[in-house]
Short mmCIF file of C-alpha atoms and ligand atoms in Angstrom, two decimals:
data_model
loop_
_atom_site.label_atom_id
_atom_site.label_comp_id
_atom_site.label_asym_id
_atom_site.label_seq_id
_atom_site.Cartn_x
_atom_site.Cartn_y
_atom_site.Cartn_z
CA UNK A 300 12.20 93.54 155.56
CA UNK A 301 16.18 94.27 155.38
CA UNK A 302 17.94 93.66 152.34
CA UNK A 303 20.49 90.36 153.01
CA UNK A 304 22.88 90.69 150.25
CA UNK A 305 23.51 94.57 151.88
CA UNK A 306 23.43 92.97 155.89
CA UNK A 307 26.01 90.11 154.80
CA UNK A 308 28.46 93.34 153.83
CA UNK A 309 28.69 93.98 157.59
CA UNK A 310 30.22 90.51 158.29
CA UNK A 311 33.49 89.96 157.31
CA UNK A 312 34.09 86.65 158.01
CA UNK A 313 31.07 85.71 154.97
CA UNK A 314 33.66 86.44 152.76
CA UNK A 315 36.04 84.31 153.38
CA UNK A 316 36.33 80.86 151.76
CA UNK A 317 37.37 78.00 153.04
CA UNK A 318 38.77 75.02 150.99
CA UNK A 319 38.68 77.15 148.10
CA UNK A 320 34.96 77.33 148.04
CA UNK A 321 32.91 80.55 149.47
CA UNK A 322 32.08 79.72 153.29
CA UNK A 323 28.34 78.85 154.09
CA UNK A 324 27.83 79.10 157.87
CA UNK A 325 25.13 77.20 159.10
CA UNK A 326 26.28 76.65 162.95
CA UNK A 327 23.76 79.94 164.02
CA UNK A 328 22.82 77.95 166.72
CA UNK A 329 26.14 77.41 168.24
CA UNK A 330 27.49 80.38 167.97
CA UNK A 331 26.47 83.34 165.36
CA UNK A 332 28.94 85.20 163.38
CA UNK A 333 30.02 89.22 164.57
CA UNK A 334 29.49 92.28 162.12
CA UNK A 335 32.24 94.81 161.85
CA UNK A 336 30.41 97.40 164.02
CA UNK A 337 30.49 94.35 167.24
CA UNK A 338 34.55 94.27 166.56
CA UNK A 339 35.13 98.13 166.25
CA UNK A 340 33.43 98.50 169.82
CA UNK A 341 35.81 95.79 171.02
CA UNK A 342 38.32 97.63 169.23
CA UNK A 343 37.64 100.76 170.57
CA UNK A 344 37.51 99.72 174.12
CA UNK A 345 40.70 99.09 173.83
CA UNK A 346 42.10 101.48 172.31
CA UNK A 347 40.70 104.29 173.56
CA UNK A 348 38.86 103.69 176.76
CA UNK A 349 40.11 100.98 178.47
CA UNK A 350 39.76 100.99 182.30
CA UNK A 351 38.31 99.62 184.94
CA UNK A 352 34.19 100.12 185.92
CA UNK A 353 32.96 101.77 189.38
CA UNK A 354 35.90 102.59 191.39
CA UNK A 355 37.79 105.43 189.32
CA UNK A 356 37.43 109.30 189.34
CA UNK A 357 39.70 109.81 186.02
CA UNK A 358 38.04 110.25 182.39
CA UNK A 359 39.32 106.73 181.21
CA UNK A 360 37.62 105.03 184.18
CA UNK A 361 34.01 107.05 183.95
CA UNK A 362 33.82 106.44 179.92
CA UNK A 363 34.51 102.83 180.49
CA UNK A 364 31.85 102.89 183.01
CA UNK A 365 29.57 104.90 181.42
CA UNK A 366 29.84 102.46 178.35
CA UNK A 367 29.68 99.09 180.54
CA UNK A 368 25.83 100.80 182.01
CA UNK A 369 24.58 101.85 178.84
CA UNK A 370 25.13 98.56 177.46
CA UNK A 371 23.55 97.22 180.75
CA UNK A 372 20.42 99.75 179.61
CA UNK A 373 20.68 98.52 176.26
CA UNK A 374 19.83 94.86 177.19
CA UNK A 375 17.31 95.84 179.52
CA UNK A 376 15.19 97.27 176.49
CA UNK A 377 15.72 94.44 174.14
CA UNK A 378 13.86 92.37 176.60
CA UNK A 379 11.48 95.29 178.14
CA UNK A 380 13.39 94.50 181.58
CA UNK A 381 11.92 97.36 183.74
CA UNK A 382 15.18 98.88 184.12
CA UNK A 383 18.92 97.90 184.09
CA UNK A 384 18.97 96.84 187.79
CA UNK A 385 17.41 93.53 186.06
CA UNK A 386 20.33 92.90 184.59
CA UNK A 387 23.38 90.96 185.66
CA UNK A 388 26.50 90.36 182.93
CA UNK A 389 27.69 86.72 183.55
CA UNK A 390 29.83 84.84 180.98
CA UNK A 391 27.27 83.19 179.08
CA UNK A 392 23.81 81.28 179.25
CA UNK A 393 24.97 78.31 181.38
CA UNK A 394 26.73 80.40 184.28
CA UNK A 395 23.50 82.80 184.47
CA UNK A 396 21.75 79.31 185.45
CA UNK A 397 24.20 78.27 187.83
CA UNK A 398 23.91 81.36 189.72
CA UNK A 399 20.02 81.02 189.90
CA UNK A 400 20.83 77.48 191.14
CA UNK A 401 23.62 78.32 193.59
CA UNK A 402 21.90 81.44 194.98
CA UNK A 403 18.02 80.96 195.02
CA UNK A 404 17.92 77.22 194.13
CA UNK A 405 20.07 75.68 196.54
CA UNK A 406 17.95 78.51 199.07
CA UNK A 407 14.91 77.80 198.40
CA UNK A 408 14.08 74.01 196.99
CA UNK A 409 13.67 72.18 199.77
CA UNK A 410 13.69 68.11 200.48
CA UNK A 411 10.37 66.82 198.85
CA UNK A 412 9.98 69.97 197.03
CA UNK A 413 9.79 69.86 193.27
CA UNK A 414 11.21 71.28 190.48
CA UNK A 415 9.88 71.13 186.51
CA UNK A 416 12.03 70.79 183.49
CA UNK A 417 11.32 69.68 179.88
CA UNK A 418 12.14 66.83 178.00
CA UNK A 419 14.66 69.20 175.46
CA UNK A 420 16.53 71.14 177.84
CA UNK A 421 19.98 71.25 176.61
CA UNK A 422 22.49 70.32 179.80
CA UNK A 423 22.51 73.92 180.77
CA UNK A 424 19.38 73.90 181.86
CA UNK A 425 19.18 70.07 183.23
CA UNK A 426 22.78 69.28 184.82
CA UNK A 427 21.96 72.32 187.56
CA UNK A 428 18.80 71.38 188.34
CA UNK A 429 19.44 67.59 189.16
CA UNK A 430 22.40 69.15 191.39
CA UNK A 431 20.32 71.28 193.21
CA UNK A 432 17.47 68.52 193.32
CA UNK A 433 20.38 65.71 195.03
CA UNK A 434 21.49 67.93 197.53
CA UNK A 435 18.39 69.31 198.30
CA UNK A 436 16.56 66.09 198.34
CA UNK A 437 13.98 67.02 195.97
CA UNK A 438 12.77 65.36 192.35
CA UNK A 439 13.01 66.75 189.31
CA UNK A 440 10.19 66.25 187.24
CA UNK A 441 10.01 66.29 183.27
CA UNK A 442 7.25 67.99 180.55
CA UNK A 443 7.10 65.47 177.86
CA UNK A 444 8.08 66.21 174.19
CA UNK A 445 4.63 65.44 172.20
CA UNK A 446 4.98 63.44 169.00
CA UNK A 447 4.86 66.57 166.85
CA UNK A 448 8.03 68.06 168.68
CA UNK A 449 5.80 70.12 170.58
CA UNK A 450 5.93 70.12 174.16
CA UNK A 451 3.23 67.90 175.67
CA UNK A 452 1.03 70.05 178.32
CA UNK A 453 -1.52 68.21 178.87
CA UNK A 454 -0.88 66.71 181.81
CA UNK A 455 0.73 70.31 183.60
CA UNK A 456 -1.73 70.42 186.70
CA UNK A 457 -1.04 67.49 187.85
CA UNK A 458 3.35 68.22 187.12
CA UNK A 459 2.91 71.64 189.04
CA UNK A 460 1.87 70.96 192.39
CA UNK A 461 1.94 73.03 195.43
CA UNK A 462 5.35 71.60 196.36
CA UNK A 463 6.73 73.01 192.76
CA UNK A 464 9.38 75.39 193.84
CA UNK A 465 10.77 76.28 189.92
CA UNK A 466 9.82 75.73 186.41
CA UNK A 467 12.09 75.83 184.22
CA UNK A 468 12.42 75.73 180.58
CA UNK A 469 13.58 76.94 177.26
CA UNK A 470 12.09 78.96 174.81
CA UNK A 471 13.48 77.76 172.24
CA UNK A 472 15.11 74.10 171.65
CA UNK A 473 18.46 74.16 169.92
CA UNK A 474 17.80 70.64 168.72
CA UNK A 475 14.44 71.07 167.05
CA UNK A 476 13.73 74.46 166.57
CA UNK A 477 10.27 73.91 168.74
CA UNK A 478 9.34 77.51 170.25
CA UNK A 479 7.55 76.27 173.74
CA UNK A 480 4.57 78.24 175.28
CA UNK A 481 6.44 79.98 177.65
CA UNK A 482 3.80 82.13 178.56
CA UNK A 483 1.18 79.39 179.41
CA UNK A 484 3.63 77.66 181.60
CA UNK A 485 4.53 80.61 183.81
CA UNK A 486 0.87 81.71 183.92
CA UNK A 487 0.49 78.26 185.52
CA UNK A 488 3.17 77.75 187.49
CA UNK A 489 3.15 81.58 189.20
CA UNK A 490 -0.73 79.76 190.29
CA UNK A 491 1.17 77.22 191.89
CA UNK A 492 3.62 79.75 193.74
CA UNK A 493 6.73 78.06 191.72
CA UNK A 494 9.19 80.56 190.14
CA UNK A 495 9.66 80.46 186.74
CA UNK A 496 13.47 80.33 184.81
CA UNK A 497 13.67 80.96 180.97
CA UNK A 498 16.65 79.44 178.99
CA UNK A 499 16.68 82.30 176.44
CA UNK A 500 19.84 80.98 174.62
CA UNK A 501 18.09 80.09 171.26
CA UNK A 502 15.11 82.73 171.79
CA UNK A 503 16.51 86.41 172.58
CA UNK A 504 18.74 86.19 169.07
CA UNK A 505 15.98 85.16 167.06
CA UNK A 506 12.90 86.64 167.79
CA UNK A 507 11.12 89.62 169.85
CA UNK A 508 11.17 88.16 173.71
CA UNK A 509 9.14 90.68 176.02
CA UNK A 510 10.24 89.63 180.06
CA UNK A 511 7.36 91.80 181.58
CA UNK A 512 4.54 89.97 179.24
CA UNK A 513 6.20 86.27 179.54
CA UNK A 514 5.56 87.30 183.32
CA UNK A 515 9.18 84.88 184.18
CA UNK A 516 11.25 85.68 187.34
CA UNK A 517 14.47 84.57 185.60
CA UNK A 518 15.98 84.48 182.07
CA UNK A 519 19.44 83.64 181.10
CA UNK A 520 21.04 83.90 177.39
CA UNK A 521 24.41 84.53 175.88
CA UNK A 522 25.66 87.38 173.66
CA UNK A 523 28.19 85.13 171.50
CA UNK A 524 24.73 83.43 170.03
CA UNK A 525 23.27 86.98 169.19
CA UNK A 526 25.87 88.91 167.69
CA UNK A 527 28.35 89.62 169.83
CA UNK A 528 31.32 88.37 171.58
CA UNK A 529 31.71 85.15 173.50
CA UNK A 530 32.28 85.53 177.30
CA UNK A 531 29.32 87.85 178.16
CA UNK A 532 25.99 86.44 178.79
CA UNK A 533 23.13 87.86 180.59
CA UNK A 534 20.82 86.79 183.32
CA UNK A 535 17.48 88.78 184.34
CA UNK A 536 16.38 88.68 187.70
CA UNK A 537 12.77 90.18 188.63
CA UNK A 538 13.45 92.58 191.31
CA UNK A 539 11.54 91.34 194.02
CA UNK A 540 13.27 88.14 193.58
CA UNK A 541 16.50 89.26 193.37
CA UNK A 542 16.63 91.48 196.44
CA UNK A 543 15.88 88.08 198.71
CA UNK A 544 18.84 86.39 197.22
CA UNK A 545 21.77 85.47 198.40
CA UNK A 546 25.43 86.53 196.11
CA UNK A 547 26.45 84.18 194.25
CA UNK A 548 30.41 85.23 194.34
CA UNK A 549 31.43 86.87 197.06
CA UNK A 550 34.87 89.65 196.59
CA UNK A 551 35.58 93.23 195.41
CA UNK A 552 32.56 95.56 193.44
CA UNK A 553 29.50 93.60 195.38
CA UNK A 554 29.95 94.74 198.66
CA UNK A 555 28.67 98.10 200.26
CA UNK A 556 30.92 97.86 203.49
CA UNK A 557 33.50 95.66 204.73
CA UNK A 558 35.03 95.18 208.91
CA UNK A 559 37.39 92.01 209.34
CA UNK A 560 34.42 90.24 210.69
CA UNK A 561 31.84 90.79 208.24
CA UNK A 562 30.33 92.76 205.15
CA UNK A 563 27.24 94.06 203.67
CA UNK A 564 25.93 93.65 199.64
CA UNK A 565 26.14 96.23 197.56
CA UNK A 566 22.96 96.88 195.31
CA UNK A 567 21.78 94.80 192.96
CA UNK A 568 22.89 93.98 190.14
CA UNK A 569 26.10 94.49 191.22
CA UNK A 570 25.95 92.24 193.96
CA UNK A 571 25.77 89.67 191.45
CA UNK A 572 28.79 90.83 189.72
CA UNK A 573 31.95 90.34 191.80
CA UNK A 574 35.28 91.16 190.43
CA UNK A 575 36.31 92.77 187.59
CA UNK A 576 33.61 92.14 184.94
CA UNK A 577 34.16 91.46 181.31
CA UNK A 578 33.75 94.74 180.45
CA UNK A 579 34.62 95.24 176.90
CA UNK A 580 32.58 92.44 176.19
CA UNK A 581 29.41 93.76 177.51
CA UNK A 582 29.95 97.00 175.67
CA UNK A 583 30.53 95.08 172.46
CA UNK A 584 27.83 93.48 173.06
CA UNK A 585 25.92 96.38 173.76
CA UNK A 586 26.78 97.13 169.77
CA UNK A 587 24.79 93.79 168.74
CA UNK A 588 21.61 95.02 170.16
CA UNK A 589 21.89 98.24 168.48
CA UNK A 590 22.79 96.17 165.09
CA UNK A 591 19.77 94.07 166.20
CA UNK A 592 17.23 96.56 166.89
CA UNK A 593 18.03 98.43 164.09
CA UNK A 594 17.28 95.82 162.20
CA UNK A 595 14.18 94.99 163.65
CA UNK A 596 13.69 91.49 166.11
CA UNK A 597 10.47 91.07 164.17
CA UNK A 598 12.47 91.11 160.77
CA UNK A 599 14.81 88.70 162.03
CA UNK A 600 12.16 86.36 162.90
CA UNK A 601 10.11 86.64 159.59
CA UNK A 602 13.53 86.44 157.00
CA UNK A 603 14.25 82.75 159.45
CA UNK A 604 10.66 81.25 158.97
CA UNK A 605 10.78 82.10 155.44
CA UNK A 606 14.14 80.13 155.43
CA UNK A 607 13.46 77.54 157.77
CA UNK A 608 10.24 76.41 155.24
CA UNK A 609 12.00 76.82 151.89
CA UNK A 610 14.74 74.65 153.50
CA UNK A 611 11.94 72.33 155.47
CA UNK A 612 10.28 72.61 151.15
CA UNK A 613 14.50 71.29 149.90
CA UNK A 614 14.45 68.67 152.74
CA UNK A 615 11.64 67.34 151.78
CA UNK A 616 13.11 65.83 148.50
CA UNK A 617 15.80 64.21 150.01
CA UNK A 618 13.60 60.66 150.82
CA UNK A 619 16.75 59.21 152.51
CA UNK A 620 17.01 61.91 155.05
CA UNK A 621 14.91 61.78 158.39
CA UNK A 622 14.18 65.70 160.28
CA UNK A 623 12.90 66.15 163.62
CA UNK A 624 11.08 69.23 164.67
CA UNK A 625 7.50 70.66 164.19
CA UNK A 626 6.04 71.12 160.81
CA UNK A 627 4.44 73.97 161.82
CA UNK A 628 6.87 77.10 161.17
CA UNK A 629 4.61 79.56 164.19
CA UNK A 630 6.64 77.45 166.31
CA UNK A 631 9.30 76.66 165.12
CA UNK A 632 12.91 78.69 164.73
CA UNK A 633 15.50 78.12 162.13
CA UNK A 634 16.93 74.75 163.44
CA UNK A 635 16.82 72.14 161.27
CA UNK A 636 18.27 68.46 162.77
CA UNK A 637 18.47 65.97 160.72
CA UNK A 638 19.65 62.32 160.02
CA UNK A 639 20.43 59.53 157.82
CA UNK A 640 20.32 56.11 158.91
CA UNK A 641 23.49 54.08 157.30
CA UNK A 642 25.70 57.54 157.78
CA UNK A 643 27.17 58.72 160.45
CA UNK A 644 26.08 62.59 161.49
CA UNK A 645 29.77 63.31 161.53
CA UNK A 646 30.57 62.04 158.28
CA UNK A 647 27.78 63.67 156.68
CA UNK A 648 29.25 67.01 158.77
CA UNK A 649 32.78 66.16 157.47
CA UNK A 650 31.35 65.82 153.57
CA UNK A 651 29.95 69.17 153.92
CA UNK A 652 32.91 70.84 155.23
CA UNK A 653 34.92 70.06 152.37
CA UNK A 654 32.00 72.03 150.18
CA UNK A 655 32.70 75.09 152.61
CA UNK A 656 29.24 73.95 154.63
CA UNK A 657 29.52 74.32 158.35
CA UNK A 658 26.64 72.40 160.11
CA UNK A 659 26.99 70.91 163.86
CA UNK A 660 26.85 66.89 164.24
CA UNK A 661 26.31 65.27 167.70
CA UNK A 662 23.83 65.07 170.73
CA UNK A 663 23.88 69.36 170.93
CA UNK A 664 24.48 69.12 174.39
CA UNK A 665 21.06 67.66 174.66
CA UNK A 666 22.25 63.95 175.29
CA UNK A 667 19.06 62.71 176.78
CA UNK A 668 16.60 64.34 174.31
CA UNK A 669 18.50 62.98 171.42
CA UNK A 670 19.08 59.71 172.67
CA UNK A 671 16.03 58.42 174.74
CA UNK A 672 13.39 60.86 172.58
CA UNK A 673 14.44 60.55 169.06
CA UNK A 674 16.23 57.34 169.50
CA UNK A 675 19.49 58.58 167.58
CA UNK A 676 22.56 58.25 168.99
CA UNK A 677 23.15 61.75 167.24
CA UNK A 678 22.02 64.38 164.65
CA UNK A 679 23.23 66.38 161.93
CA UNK A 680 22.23 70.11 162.62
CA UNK A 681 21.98 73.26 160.07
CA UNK A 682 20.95 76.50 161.84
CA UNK A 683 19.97 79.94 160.13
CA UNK A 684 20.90 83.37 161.28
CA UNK A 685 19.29 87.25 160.01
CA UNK A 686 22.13 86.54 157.19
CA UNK A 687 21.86 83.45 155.47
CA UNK A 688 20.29 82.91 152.05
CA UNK A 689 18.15 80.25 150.34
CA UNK A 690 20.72 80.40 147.69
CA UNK A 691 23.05 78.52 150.63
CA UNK A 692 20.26 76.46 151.89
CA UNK A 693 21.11 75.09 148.12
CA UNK A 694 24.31 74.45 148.60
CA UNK A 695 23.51 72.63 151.55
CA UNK A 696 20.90 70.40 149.75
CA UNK A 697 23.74 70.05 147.21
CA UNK A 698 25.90 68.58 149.72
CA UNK A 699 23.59 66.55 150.97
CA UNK A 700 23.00 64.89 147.20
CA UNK A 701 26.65 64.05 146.97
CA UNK A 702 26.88 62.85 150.35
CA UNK A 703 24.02 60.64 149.77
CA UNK A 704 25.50 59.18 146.35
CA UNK A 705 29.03 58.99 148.07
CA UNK A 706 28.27 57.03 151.13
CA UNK A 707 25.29 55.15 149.14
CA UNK A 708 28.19 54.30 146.15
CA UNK A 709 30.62 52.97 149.23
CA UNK A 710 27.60 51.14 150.48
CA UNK A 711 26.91 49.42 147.15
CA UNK A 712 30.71 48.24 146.40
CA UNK A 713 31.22 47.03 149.93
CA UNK A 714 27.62 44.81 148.96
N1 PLP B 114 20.61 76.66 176.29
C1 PLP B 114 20.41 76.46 174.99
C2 PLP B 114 19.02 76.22 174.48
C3 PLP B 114 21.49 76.49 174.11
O1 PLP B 114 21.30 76.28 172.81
C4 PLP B 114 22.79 76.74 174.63
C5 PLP B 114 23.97 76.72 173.74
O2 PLP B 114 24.00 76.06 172.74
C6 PLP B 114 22.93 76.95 175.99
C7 PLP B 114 21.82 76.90 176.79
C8 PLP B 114 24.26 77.20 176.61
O3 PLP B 114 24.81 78.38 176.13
P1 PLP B 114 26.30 78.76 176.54
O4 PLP B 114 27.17 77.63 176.04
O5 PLP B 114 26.56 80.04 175.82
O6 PLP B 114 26.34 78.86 178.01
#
């Protein structure tokens, strides 16, 4: 295990305080916070390097190329991608699923053909599939959420029928925290011939995530929720998949050869990435994964259970407050949702701000699961990161006290 008092060190921004009281940043899930060594290869880029990739023969140009592919290489190991040409740099997690729905989806899913989502999908991975499924003419079918949070599989041969064009599903809910057998699911849909797509977002910062032993044809996440910078995200493409599709852009960088009349791709991935791509970005967050790996993804994941249950332990003595997600910490991540009937998840958010507490209050951007599944028309959310401390799972539980006695004393007088 790492020591957290030394990691916190590296992020400046956990030392700041805000309304005069030391900042406890519980929003992980949202977006995570950047150590020094993620800024000084931002930094860096620009100061010394900056250029643009693939097209220049002067020493500026090849560094910043050079830089922009190792980081490419980098990613590829974190997630034992065979090799880099698995890799395409989008912007975050929801553009790497548009471009699987623009390219292959819209391709491939034909009318009466089906495609498989789960119950917690956050939009990202819903919105682009119903689009696909409309204009298509095909249905979009749902894996129930089982009563313990869990996803309900019972019933998957009969969801994944020969018509099933594409599964796909997240890894890791950013409402509950429930870790989904991945694994299982592709196993069984690859038997049905369906393609499988992996939203990644919550999964790849937390925890080790292994493409070639998931088996998956497609995973998408976002470096601003691991680490690094917003505005570069990632999507993996197997290879045998990607060489049948179509670009998603079209412009400078992804062509071979060009006539007025027509033009040929260049290889992938950069026929995925048209334009100028966001290269300092991808270089910074090249500078995560080394942060992360040197840190160890299993060392990550074993600090956030053992915060997730001491916090799931504090939770437990607030009576007044309901949580949603499974009890069972093997699969679960460090998202705990919660609500209080009488207060409003924004209040309680608003309470906690003014104790220098940043949780998330709302529907997540998972509207349906919230609403029709746990019957709420929103939650209060804490999420952990390889840098928070039960010492400010205490403060939140704190909070939580006085906004309980606030809201229940304003309750009381208005009686
Ligand atoms: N999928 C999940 C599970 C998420 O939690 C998020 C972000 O919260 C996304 C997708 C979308 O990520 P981004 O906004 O970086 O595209």
């Amino acid at each position: 295990m790492y020591d957290v008092a030394e990691i916190r060190k590296d992020f400046p921004i956990l030392e700041r305080q805000v309304h005069g009281v030391p900042l406890v940043y519980l929003d992980n899930a949202a977006t995570s916070q950047k150590p020094r060594a993620v800024i000084q290869a931002l930094s860096d880029y620009y100061e010394r390097y900056n250029a643009n990739v693939h097209r220049g023969a002067h020493t500026l140009a090849i560094e910043a190329t050079d830089a922009y592919e190792e980081a490419r290489a980098k990613v590829a190991r974190f997630i034992n991608a065979p090799g880099p040409e698995n890799i395409v740099f989008v912007r975050n997690t929801t553009e790497a699923i548009n471009l699987v729905a623009y390219t292959w989806g819209v391709a491939n899913v034909k009318a009466g053909d089906r495609i498989v989502v789960t119950e917690m999908e956050h939009h990202s991975n819903l919105v682009p599939w119903q689009h696909v499924a409309r204009v298509n003419g095909a249905e979009l079918k749902l894996i129930a959420m089982a009563k313990d949070y869990t996803l309900d599989t019972s019933d998957l041969d009969e969801l994944l029928t020969p018509a099933t064009r594409l599964v796909a599903i997240t890894q890791m809910s950013n409402v509950l925290g429930t870790i989904t057998p991945v694994a299982d699911i592709t196993a069984a849909a690859h038997r049905v011939g369906a393609l499988v797509l992996i939203d990644a977002a919550q999964s790849v910062p937390h925890m080790p995530v292994d493409v070639q032993a998931l088996d998956c044809d497609f995973m998408a996440f976002s470096g601003h929720k691991m680490l690094g910078p917003t505005g570069i995200g990632v999507l993996y493409i197997r290879s045998e998949v990607s060489e049948q599709m179509d670009p998603f852009l079209r412009g400078g960088e992804m062509v071979l050869e060009v006539t007025y009349e027509d033009a040929s791709w260049n290889e992938v991935p950069l026929k995925f990435e048209a334009g100028t791509p966001n290269i300092g970005d991808a270089i910074a967050l090249g500078a995560a994964i080394d942060y992360l790996t040197a840190l160890g993804m299993d060392n990550v994941r074993e600090h956030e259970v053992a915060l997730t249950r001491y916090a799931m332990e504090r939770f437990a003595e607030l009576e007044e407050v309901t949580t949603f997600g499974p009890s069972d910490l093997s699969v679960r991540g460090g998202v705990v949702s919660f609500y209080m009937s009488e207060i409003h998840p924004h209040d309680i958010g608003q309470v906690l701000d003014q104790l220098g507490v940043a949780i998330r209050a709302g529907h997540h951007c998972a509207m349906p699961l919230v609403r029709s599944r746990l019957m709420v028309p929103a939650t209060a959310r804490a999420s952990f990161y390889l840098y928070n401390t039960e010492a400010e799972v205490d403060v939140l539980i704190d909070g939580l006290n006085q906004v309980l006695r606030y809201f229940g004393d304003a309750a009381s007088k208005r009686a």
